[in-house]
Amino acid sequence: MDEGSLVISSIGMAISILYSIYHLFISKKTLELEQEIDEKMKARPVANVIRYLIFLAVNSFLANMFFDVGWLLWISFCSAVALWILLVEHQFNLSYLISIILILLIFLGAGVPTHQKSFINHISDHSEYKCLRIECVKVAEIVVEDKVKTEVKIYSIQDFSFDWYLLFARGELILKDEDGNVKEFSGINIGGLWLLDK
C-alpha cells in the first residue's frame, strides 16, 4: 500500500470510527434504543454488549476494506453472528434461512480480494517462486557432492490474468525460463482463501 492510499484509508477509517462512536455512544437515538432494549430484556449489561458488538462488527469490516487486513473480517463476522444470536428470534422458517444465507454471502464476498496482486502475492508467499513485476525467481536447495547449494532460476511472466466475480476470484500465471520450460499456476479464491490447482 503506497503512502497516498494509506493516508486516504486512515482518514476514511478515522471518520468511520468517529461516526460510529457518535451514533453508538453519544446520539439520543442510541439512548432511546438502549432504553427500549433495556425494557425488553431487563438486563442493561446485554444492551452494552450489543452496542460494543455493533461497534466491532462495523469498524472491523470497514478496516478490512480500507487496509486489506483479512483477520479483521473474522472479528466482524463473529460480532455479526453474536448480534444475530442475541437479536433474532430463532424460529426456523424461510426468512430465518434467508438471513443466514445473506450473512454468509456478505462475508464471503467481502473476503474475496479485488486486486490482482493478491494472486501473485499468494504464489510468492506459498511456493518456492518469488514474483516481482515482470519476472519470478525460483529458489531451490540442491545437493551437489554432499553439499547443499542454492539454485536460482529466473522465469519471465508470459501471461497473467485475474478476474473478480463478487463472491469469488480466479487467477492464472504462466512462467517461462531461459530453457523454454513453462510453469503454470491457476487458482480460485473463495472467501479470501486461494485454492491452487495442482
Short mmCIF file of C-alpha atoms in Angstrom, two decimals:
data_model
loop_
_atom_site.label_atom_id
_atom_site.label_comp_id
_atom_site.label_asym_id
_atom_site.label_seq_id
_atom_site.Cartn_x
_atom_site.Cartn_y
_atom_site.Cartn_z
CA MET A 1 0.00 0.00 0.00
CA ASP A 2 1.56 3.29 -1.07
CA GLU A 3 1.70 6.39 1.14
CA GLY A 4 -1.17 8.25 -0.58
CA SER A 5 -3.66 5.39 -0.29
CA LEU A 6 -2.55 4.79 3.31
CA VAL A 7 -3.37 8.41 4.19
CA ILE A 8 -6.76 8.21 2.46
CA SER A 9 -7.55 4.88 4.15
CA SER A 10 -6.51 6.30 7.54
CA ILE A 11 -8.76 9.34 7.07
CA GLY A 12 -11.66 7.09 6.00
CA MET A 13 -11.14 4.81 8.99
CA ALA A 14 -10.92 7.77 11.40
CA ILE A 15 -14.19 9.20 10.03
CA SER A 16 -15.82 5.77 10.36
CA ILE A 17 -14.71 5.37 13.99
CA LEU A 18 -15.79 8.90 14.96
CA TYR A 19 -19.14 8.47 13.21
CA SER A 20 -19.84 5.14 14.91
CA ILE A 21 -18.71 6.48 18.32
CA TYR A 22 -21.16 9.35 17.93
CA HIS A 23 -24.07 7.15 16.87
CA LEU A 24 -23.43 4.33 19.34
CA PHE A 25 -22.36 6.26 22.44
CA ILE A 26 -23.49 9.91 22.18
CA SER A 27 -26.60 10.10 19.97
CA LYS A 28 -30.01 10.41 21.63
CA LYS A 29 -31.41 7.80 19.26
CA THR A 30 -28.96 5.28 20.69
CA LEU A 31 -30.08 6.14 24.21
CA GLU A 32 -33.69 5.55 23.16
CA LEU A 33 -32.68 2.24 21.57
CA GLU A 34 -30.81 1.27 24.71
CA GLN A 35 -33.87 2.08 26.84
CA GLU A 36 -36.07 0.01 24.56
CA ILE A 37 -33.66 -2.93 24.69
CA ASP A 38 -33.29 -2.41 28.43
CA GLU A 39 -37.04 -2.61 28.93
CA LYS A 40 -37.45 -5.65 26.71
CA MET A 41 -34.56 -7.68 28.06
CA LYS A 42 -34.43 -6.32 31.62
CA ALA A 43 -30.67 -6.51 31.50
CA ARG A 44 -28.57 -3.36 30.97
CA PRO A 45 -25.29 -5.32 30.52
CA VAL A 46 -26.78 -7.05 27.46
CA ALA A 47 -27.55 -3.65 25.91
CA ASN A 48 -23.90 -2.62 26.43
CA VAL A 49 -22.67 -5.87 24.89
CA ILE A 50 -24.90 -5.27 21.86
CA ARG A 51 -23.52 -1.74 21.49
CA TYR A 52 -19.90 -2.97 21.53
CA LEU A 53 -20.67 -5.84 19.16
CA ILE A 54 -22.14 -3.36 16.66
CA PHE A 55 -19.03 -1.19 17.03
CA LEU A 56 -16.72 -4.18 16.43
CA ALA A 57 -18.73 -5.58 13.52
CA VAL A 58 -18.94 -2.31 11.58
CA ASN A 59 -15.43 -0.99 12.17
CA SER A 60 -13.64 -4.31 11.68
CA PHE A 61 -15.50 -4.76 8.39
CA LEU A 62 -14.55 -1.26 7.21
CA ALA A 63 -10.94 -1.61 8.40
CA ASN A 64 -10.65 -4.77 6.30
CA MET A 65 -11.97 -2.84 3.29
CA PHE A 66 -9.62 0.14 3.81
CA PHE A 67 -6.43 -1.68 4.86
CA ASP A 68 -6.94 -5.19 3.39
CA VAL A 69 -6.26 -6.97 6.69
CA GLY A 70 -8.07 -10.29 6.36
CA TRP A 71 -8.20 -11.31 10.03
CA LEU A 72 -10.29 -8.22 10.84
CA LEU A 73 -13.06 -9.74 8.74
CA TRP A 74 -13.21 -12.67 11.17
CA ILE A 75 -13.72 -10.28 14.10
CA SER A 76 -16.50 -8.60 12.17
CA PHE A 77 -18.06 -11.94 11.24
CA CYS A 78 -18.00 -13.25 14.82
CA SER A 79 -19.51 -9.98 16.10
CA ALA A 80 -22.26 -10.14 13.46
CA VAL A 81 -23.04 -13.76 14.37
CA ALA A 82 -23.19 -12.82 18.07
CA LEU A 83 -25.57 -9.95 17.27
CA TRP A 84 -27.69 -12.28 15.17
CA ILE A 85 -27.87 -14.79 18.04
CA LEU A 86 -28.85 -12.07 20.53
CA LEU A 87 -31.34 -10.11 18.44
CA VAL A 88 -33.08 -12.51 16.05
CA GLU A 89 -35.93 -14.76 17.06
CA HIS A 90 -34.74 -18.23 16.25
CA GLN A 91 -37.66 -19.91 14.57
CA PHE A 92 -36.65 -21.99 11.60
CA ASN A 93 -38.57 -20.59 8.63
CA LEU A 94 -37.83 -19.11 5.23
CA SER A 95 -36.80 -15.64 6.47
CA TYR A 96 -34.50 -17.25 9.06
CA LEU A 97 -32.80 -19.30 6.33
CA ILE A 98 -32.52 -16.26 4.03
CA SER A 99 -30.88 -14.19 6.81
CA ILE A 100 -28.29 -16.94 7.38
CA ILE A 101 -27.52 -17.11 3.66
CA LEU A 102 -27.26 -13.31 3.37
CA ILE A 103 -24.82 -13.06 6.30
CA LEU A 104 -22.64 -15.78 4.78
CA LEU A 105 -22.72 -14.23 1.28
CA ILE A 106 -21.83 -10.76 2.58
CA PHE A 107 -18.80 -12.02 4.46
CA LEU A 108 -17.71 -14.42 1.72
CA GLY A 109 -17.88 -11.59 -0.80
CA ALA A 110 -16.03 -9.19 1.49
CA GLY A 111 -13.18 -11.68 1.91
CA VAL A 112 -12.53 -12.04 -1.82
CA PRO A 113 -9.66 -9.79 -2.96
CA THR A 114 -10.44 -7.29 -5.71
CA HIS A 115 -6.83 -6.52 -6.63
CA GLN A 116 -4.72 -8.64 -8.96
CA LYS A 117 -1.61 -8.52 -6.76
CA SER A 118 -3.33 -10.88 -4.32
CA PHE A 119 -2.78 -13.92 -6.56
CA ILE A 120 0.90 -13.15 -7.23
CA ASN A 121 1.46 -12.41 -3.52
CA HIS A 122 -0.09 -15.77 -2.63
CA ILE A 123 2.22 -17.60 -5.04
CA SER A 124 5.24 -15.72 -3.67
CA ASP A 125 4.26 -16.50 -0.06
CA HIS A 126 3.30 -20.16 -0.52
CA SER A 127 5.68 -21.55 -3.13
CA GLU A 128 9.36 -21.53 -4.00
CA TYR A 129 8.66 -18.86 -6.62
CA LYS A 130 9.15 -15.20 -5.65
CA CYS A 131 7.50 -12.89 -8.14
CA LEU A 132 8.28 -9.29 -8.96
CA ARG A 133 6.69 -7.09 -11.61
CA ILE A 134 7.92 -8.74 -14.82
CA GLU A 135 9.62 -11.91 -13.64
CA CYS A 136 9.69 -14.57 -10.97
CA VAL A 137 12.66 -16.24 -9.32
CA LYS A 138 12.64 -19.88 -8.27
CA VAL A 139 14.90 -20.54 -5.31
CA ALA A 140 15.60 -24.21 -4.56
CA GLU A 141 18.09 -26.14 -2.49
CA ILE A 142 20.04 -28.85 -4.31
CA VAL A 143 22.64 -31.34 -3.07
CA VAL A 144 25.86 -31.49 -5.08
CA GLU A 145 28.62 -33.79 -3.81
CA ASP A 146 27.12 -33.91 -0.31
CA LYS A 147 26.94 -30.12 -0.16
CA VAL A 148 23.72 -28.16 -0.05
CA LYS A 149 23.65 -25.33 -2.56
CA THR A 150 21.08 -22.79 -3.55
CA GLU A 151 19.89 -22.86 -7.15
CA VAL A 152 18.25 -19.76 -8.58
CA LYS A 153 16.28 -19.82 -11.84
CA ILE A 154 14.73 -16.76 -13.42
CA TYR A 155 11.31 -17.08 -15.05
CA SER A 156 9.73 -14.38 -17.17
CA ILE A 157 5.99 -13.79 -16.81
CA GLN A 158 4.42 -14.86 -20.12
CA ASP A 159 0.77 -14.34 -19.20
CA PHE A 160 -1.18 -13.20 -16.17
CA SER A 161 -4.90 -12.87 -15.63
CA PHE A 162 -7.05 -12.01 -12.63
CA ASP A 163 -10.85 -11.96 -12.67
CA TRP A 164 -13.06 -10.86 -9.78
CA TYR A 165 -16.67 -12.14 -9.65
CA LEU A 166 -18.09 -10.62 -6.41
CA LEU A 167 -18.23 -13.94 -4.49
CA PHE A 168 -15.03 -15.49 -5.87
CA ALA A 169 -11.95 -14.59 -7.90
CA ARG A 170 -9.79 -16.50 -10.38
CA GLY A 171 -6.13 -16.08 -11.18
CA GLU A 172 -3.72 -17.58 -13.68
CA LEU A 173 0.01 -17.09 -14.09
CA ILE A 174 2.25 -18.62 -16.81
CA LEU A 175 6.04 -18.51 -16.35
CA LYS A 176 8.82 -19.45 -18.76
CA ASP A 177 12.52 -19.93 -18.01
CA GLU A 178 15.54 -19.40 -20.30
CA ASP A 179 15.44 -23.06 -21.41
CA GLY A 180 11.82 -22.78 -22.55
CA ASN A 181 10.34 -24.70 -19.60
CA VAL A 182 6.85 -23.47 -18.75
CA LYS A 183 5.29 -23.39 -15.29
CA GLU A 184 1.59 -22.63 -14.86
CA PHE A 185 -0.28 -21.56 -11.75
CA SER A 186 -4.05 -21.24 -11.62
CA GLY A 187 -6.35 -20.90 -8.67
CA ILE A 188 -9.65 -19.72 -7.32
CA ASN A 189 -10.26 -17.54 -4.27
CA ILE A 190 -13.32 -18.21 -2.13
CA GLY A 191 -13.85 -16.02 0.92
CA GLY A 192 -10.23 -14.83 0.91
CA LEU A 193 -8.67 -18.31 0.63
CA TRP A 194 -6.69 -19.13 -2.52
CA LEU A 195 -7.11 -22.72 -3.73
CA LEU A 196 -4.39 -23.53 -6.28
CA ASP A 197 -4.85 -26.18 -8.96
CA LYS A 198 -2.18 -28.86 -8.71
#
